[in-house]
Coordinates of C-alpha atoms and ligand atoms in Angstrom, one line a residue:
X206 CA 91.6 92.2 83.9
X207 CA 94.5 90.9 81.7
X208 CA 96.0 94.5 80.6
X209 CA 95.7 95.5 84.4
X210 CA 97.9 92.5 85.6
X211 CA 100.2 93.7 83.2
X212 CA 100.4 97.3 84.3
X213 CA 103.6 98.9 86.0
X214 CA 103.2 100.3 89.6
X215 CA 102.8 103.8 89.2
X216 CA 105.7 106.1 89.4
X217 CA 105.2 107.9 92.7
X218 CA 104.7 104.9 94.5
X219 CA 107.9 106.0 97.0
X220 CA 105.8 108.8 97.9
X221 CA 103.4 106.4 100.1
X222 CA 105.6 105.0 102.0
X223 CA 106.0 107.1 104.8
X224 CA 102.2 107.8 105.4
X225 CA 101.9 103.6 105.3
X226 CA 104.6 103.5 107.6
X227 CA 103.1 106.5 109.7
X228 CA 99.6 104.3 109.9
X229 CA 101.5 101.1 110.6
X230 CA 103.0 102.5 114.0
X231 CA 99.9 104.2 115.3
X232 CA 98.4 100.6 115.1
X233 CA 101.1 98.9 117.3
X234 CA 100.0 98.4 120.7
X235 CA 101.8 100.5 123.2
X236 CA 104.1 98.9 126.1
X237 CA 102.0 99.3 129.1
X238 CA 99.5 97.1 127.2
X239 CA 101.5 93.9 127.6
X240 CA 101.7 94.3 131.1
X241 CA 98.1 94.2 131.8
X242 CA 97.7 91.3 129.5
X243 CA 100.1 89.6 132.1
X244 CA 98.5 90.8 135.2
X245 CA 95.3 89.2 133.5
X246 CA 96.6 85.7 133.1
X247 CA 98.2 85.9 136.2
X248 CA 95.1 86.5 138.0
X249 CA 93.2 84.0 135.6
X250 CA 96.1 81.2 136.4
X251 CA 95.4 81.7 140.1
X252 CA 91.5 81.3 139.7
X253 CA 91.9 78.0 137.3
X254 CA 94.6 76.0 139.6
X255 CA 91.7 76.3 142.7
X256 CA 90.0 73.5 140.1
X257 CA 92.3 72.3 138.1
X258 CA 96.1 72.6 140.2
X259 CA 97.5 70.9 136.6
X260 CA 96.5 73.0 134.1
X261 CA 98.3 75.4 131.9
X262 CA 97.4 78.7 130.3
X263 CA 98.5 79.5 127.1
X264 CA 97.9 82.6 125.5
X265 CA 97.7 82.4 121.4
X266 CA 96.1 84.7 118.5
X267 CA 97.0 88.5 118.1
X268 CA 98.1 89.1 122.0
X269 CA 101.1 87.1 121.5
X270 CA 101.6 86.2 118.2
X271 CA 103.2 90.3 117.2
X272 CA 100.3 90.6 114.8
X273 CA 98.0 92.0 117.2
X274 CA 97.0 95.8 117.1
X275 CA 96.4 98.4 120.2
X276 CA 93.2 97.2 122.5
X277 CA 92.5 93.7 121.0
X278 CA 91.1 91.6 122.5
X279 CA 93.2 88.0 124.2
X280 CA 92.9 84.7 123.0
X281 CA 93.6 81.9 125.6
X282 CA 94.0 78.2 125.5
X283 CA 93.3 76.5 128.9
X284 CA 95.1 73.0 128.4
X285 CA 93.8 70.3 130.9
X286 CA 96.0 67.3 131.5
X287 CA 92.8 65.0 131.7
X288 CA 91.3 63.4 128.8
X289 CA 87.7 65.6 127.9
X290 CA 84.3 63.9 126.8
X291 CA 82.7 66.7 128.0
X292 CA 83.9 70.3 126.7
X293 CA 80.5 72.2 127.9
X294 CA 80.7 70.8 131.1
X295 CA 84.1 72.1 132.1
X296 CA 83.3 75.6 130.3
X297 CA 80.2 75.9 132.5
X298 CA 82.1 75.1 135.5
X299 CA 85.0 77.2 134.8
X300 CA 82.6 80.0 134.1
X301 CA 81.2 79.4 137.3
X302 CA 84.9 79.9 138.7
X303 CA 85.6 83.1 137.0
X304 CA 81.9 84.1 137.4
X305 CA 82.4 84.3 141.4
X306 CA 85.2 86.7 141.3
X307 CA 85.0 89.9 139.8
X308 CA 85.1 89.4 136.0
X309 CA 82.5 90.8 134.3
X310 CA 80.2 89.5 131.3
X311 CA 81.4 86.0 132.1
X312 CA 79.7 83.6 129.1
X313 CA 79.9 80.5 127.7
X314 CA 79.1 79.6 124.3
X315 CA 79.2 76.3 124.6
X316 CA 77.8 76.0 121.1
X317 CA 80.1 77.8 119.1
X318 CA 82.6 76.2 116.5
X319 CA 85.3 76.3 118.9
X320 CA 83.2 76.8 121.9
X321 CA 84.7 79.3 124.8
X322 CA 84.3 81.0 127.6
X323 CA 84.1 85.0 127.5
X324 CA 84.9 87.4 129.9
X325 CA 85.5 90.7 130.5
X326 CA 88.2 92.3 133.5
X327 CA 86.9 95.5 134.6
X328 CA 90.8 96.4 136.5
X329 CA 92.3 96.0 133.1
X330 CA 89.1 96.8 130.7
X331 CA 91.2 94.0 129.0
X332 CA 88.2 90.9 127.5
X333 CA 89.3 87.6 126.5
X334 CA 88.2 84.3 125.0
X335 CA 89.5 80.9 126.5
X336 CA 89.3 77.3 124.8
X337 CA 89.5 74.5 126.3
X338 CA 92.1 72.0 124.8
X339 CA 93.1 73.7 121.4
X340 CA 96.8 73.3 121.2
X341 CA 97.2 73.9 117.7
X342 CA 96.3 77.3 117.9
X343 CA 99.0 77.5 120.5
X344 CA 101.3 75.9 117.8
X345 CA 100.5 77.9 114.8
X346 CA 100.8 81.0 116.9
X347 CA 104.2 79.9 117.2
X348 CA 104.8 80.1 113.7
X349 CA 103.3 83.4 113.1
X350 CA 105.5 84.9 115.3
X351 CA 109.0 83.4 114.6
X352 CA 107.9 84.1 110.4
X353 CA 107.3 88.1 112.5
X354 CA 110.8 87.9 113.3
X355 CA 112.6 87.5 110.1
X356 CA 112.1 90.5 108.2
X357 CA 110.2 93.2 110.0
X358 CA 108.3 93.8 106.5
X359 CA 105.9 91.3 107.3
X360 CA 104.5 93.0 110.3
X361 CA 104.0 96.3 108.5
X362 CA 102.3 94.6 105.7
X363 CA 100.1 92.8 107.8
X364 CA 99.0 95.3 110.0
X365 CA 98.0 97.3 106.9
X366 CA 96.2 94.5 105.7
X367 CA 94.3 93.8 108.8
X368 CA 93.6 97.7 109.5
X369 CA 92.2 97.9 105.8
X370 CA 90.3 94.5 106.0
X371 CA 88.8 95.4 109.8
X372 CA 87.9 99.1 108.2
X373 CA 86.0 97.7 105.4
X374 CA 84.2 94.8 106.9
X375 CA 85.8 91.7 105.0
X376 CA 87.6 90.4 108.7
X377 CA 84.1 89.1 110.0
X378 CA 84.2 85.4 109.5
X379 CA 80.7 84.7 110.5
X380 CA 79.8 86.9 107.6
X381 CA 81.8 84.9 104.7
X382 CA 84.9 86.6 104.9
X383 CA 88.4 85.9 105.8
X384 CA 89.8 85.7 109.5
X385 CA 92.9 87.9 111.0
X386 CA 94.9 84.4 111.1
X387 CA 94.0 83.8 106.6
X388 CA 95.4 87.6 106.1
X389 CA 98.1 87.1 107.9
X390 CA 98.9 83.8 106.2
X391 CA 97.9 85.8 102.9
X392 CA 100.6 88.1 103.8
X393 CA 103.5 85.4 104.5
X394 CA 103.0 83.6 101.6
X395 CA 102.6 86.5 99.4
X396 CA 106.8 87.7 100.6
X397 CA 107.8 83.8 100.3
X398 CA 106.7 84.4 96.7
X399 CA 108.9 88.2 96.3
X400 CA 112.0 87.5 94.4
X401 CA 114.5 87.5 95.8
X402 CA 112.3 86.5 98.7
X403 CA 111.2 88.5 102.0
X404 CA 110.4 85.3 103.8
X405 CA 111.8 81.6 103.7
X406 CA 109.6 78.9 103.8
X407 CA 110.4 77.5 107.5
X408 CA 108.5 74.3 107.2
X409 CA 110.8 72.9 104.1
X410 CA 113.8 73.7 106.2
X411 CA 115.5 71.8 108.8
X412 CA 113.2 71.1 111.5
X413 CA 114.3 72.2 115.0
X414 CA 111.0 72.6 116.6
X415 CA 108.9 69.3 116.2
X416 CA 106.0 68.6 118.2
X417 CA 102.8 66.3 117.5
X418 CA 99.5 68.0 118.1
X419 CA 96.3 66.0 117.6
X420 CA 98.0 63.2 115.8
X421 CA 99.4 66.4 113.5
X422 CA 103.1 66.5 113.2
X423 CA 104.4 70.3 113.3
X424 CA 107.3 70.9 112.3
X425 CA 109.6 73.4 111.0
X426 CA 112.8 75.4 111.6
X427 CA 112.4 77.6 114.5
X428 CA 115.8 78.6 115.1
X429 CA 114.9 82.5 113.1
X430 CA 117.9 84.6 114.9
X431 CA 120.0 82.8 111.9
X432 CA 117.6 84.2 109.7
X433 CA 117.5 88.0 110.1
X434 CA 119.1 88.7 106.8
X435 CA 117.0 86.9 105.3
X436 CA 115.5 89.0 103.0
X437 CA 118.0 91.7 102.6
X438 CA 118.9 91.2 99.2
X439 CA 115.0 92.4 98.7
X440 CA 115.1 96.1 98.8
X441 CA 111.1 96.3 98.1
X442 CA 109.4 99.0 100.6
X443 CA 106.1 98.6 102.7
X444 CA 104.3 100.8 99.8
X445 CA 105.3 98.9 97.0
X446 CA 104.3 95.3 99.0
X447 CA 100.8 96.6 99.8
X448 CA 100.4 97.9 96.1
X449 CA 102.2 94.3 95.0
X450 CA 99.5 92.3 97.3
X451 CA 96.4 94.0 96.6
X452 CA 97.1 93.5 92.9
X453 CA 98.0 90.1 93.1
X454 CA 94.8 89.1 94.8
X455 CA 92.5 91.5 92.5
X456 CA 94.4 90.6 89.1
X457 CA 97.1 88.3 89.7
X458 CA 95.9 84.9 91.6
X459 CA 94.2 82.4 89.9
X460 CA 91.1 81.9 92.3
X461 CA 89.8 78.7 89.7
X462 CA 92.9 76.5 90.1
X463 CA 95.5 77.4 93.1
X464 CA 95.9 77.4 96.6
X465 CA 98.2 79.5 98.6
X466 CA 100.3 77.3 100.9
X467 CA 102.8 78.6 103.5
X468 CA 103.8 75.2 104.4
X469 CA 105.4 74.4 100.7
X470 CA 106.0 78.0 100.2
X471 CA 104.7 77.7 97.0
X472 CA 101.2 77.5 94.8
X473 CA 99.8 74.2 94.9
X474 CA 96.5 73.3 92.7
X475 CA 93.1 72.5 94.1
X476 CA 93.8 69.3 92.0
X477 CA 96.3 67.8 93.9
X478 CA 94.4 68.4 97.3
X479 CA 91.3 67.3 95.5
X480 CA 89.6 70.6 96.6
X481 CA 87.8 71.1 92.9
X482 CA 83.9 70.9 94.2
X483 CA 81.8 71.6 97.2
X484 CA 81.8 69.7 99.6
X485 CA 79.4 70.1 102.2
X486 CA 80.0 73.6 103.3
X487 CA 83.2 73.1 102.1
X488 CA 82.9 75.4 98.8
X489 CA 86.6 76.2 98.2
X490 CA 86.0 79.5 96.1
X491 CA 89.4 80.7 97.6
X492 CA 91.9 78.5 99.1
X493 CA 94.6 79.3 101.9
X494 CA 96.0 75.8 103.5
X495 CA 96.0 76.2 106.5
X496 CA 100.0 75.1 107.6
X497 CA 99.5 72.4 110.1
X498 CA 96.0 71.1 109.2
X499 CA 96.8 70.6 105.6
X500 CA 92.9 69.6 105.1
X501 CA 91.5 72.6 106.2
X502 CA 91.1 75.8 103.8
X503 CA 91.3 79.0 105.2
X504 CA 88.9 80.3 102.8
X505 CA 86.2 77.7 104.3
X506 CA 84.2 80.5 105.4
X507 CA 83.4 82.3 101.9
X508 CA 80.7 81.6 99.8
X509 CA 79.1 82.4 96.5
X510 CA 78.3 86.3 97.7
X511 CA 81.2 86.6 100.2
X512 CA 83.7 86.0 97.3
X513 CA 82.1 88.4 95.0
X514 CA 82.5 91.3 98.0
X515 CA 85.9 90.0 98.9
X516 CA 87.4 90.1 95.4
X517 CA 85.4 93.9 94.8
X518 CA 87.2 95.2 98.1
X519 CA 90.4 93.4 96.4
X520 CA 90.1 95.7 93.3
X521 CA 89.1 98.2 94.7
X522 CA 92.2 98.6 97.1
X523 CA 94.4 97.4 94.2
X524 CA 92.6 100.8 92.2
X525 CA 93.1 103.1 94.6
X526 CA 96.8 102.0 95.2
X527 CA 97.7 102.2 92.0
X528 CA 95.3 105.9 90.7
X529 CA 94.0 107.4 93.9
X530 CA 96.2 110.7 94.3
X531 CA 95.7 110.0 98.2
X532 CA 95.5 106.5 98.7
X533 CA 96.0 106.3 102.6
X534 CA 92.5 108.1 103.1
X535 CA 91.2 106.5 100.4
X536 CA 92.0 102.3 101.4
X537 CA 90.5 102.3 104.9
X538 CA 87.7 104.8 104.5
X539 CA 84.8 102.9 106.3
X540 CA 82.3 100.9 104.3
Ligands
GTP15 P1 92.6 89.7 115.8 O1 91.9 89.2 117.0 O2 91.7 90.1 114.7 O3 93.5 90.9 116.1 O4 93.5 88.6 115.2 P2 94.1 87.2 115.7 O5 95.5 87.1 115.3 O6 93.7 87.0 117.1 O7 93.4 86.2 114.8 P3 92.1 85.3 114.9 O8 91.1 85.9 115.9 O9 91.6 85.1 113.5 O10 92.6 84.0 115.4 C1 93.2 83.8 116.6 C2 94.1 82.5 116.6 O11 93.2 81.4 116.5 C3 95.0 82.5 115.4 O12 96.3 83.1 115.6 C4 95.2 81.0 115.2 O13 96.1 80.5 116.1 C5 93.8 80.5 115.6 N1 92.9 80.2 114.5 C6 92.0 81.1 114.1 N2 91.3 80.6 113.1 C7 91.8 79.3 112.9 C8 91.4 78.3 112.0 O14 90.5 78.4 111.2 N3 92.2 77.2 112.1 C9 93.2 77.0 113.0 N4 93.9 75.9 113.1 N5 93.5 78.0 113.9 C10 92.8 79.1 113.8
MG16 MG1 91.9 87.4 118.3

């Protein structure tokens, strides 16, 4: 493992770019899908203020947040003025709402760990998942997309990274591995770390956007039109910063001692956030903080026989970067 980290990205590497780049654009949704998101909510809104004339819709996740690929399904976060006791009574009875017009498949899992309502719009063959309440999500959405915005290298990385992740079953969190939002935090941290950098670190900036979620204080410069050059100086391509991840996270990142952080922009230690032993369910075997919730790891989900699979597919992407003679087949070939 040593002499790998060491190694030089092969030669030809240039040669990649283009079929990355080709893959990356066939994964971007295409125009007309936006609108029907919209013509969803819309309908939605109208069927929620009948019940509740207050409330809010807020879409989140990959429908808003410019990390979402063609026919994914929308996230959205009904937010309720009242205060809740009772989140499985107002999912039943909005399911009964949306139930009695002509959504399909309407559920709710009242159970789950964020429990939801699912449904399914037959006009738009569009599904969706709404919360109840969850207005950090809404936040951290936020984030994702104004980090999108600085240096369109993220996006292509991160679509890449989600494609591979989705095609070789490590994006299935009730399995053990990692969700969409972790790779995508993966991917933002991994160009803060680039030097020069691809990607400032907006929450040790200025703070222009600052609002208090769930006694959480989220904060951060938001103001990203000012930052489009950021990353200029960088002249790294899309090829090179899918080989450069894939080998950090097989060879490079110390899985026993650090945590990724977006929010410091740096490497912390599990030491410092006293993440060192298993707590609970809490196992820590890789750590992502998450950037608002600084007490919750990302990497929550993995356990003793998730990690091993996650850090094989690692390698394995890392070896076919850097030796297969067609490496675009090769990465996303289905498990
Ligand atoms: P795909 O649906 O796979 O395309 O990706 P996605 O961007 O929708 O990501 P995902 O389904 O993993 O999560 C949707 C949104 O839920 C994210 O953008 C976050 O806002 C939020 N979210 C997901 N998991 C967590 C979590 O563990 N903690 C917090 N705070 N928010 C989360
Ligand atoms: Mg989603």
């Amino acid at each position: 493992r040593m002499l790998r980290r060491q190694m030089e990205c092969r030669s030809d590497i240039h040669r990649l770019n283009a079929p990355l780049l080709a893959i990356y654009e066939s994964l971007i949704p295409p125009k007309e899908e936006k609108t029907k998101q919209q013509q969803l909510l819309a309908l939605l809104e109208k069927l929620v203020w009948k019940e509740w004339p207050q409330a809010k819709l807020f879409p989140y996740g990959s429908c808003v947040n410019d990390f979402g690929v063609s026919r994914s399904d929308i996230d959205i976060c009904l937010a309720l003025n009242e205060d809740i006791n009772n989140k499985s009574e107002i999912l039943l009875k909005l399911a009964d709402i949306l139930q009695s017009d002509n959504l399909q498949n309407v559920q709710a899992l009242t159970r789950a760990r964020v429990p939801i309502v699912k449904l399914m719009d037959p006009v738009t063959g569009i599904s969706c998942d709404i919360c109840i309440n969850n207005v950090l999500a809404v936040v951290n959405t936020k984030l994702l997309r104004d980090y999108a915005q600085i240096d369109a290298r993220l996006r292509q990385l991160a679509f890449i990274v989600k494609h591979w992740a989705k095609s070789r079953g490590v994006n299935e969190t009730y399995r053990g591995t990692l969700s969409s939002y972790a790779y995508v935090l993966m991917c933002i941290h991994f160009l803060q770390q680039r030097r020069p950098a691809i990607l400032p670190c907006l929450q040790g900036m200025e703070k222009t956007y600052n609002v208090i979620v769930d006694n959480i204080e989220c904060a951060y410069f938001d103001q990203i039109e000012k930052l489009h050059n950021f990353g200029s100086s960088n002249k790294e391509t899309v090829a090179q910063l899918v080989w450069g991840f894939f080998n950090y996270w097989a060879y490079g990142h110390d899985y026993a001692n650090s945590v990724i952080s977006v929010r410091t922009g740096s490497i912390i230690s599990k030491q410092e956030k006293d993440w060192t032993r298993r707590i609970g369910n809490d196992r820590h075997l890789i750590c992502i903080e998450d950037p608002f919730e600084t007490c919750h790891d990302l990497g929550r989900v993995v356990d003793k026989f998730s990690i091993r699979v996650l850090r094989e597919e690692f390698e394995r992407a890392a070896d076919i970067m850097q030796f297969d003679p067609n490496p675009c087949v090769k990465l996303f070939e289905p498990y």
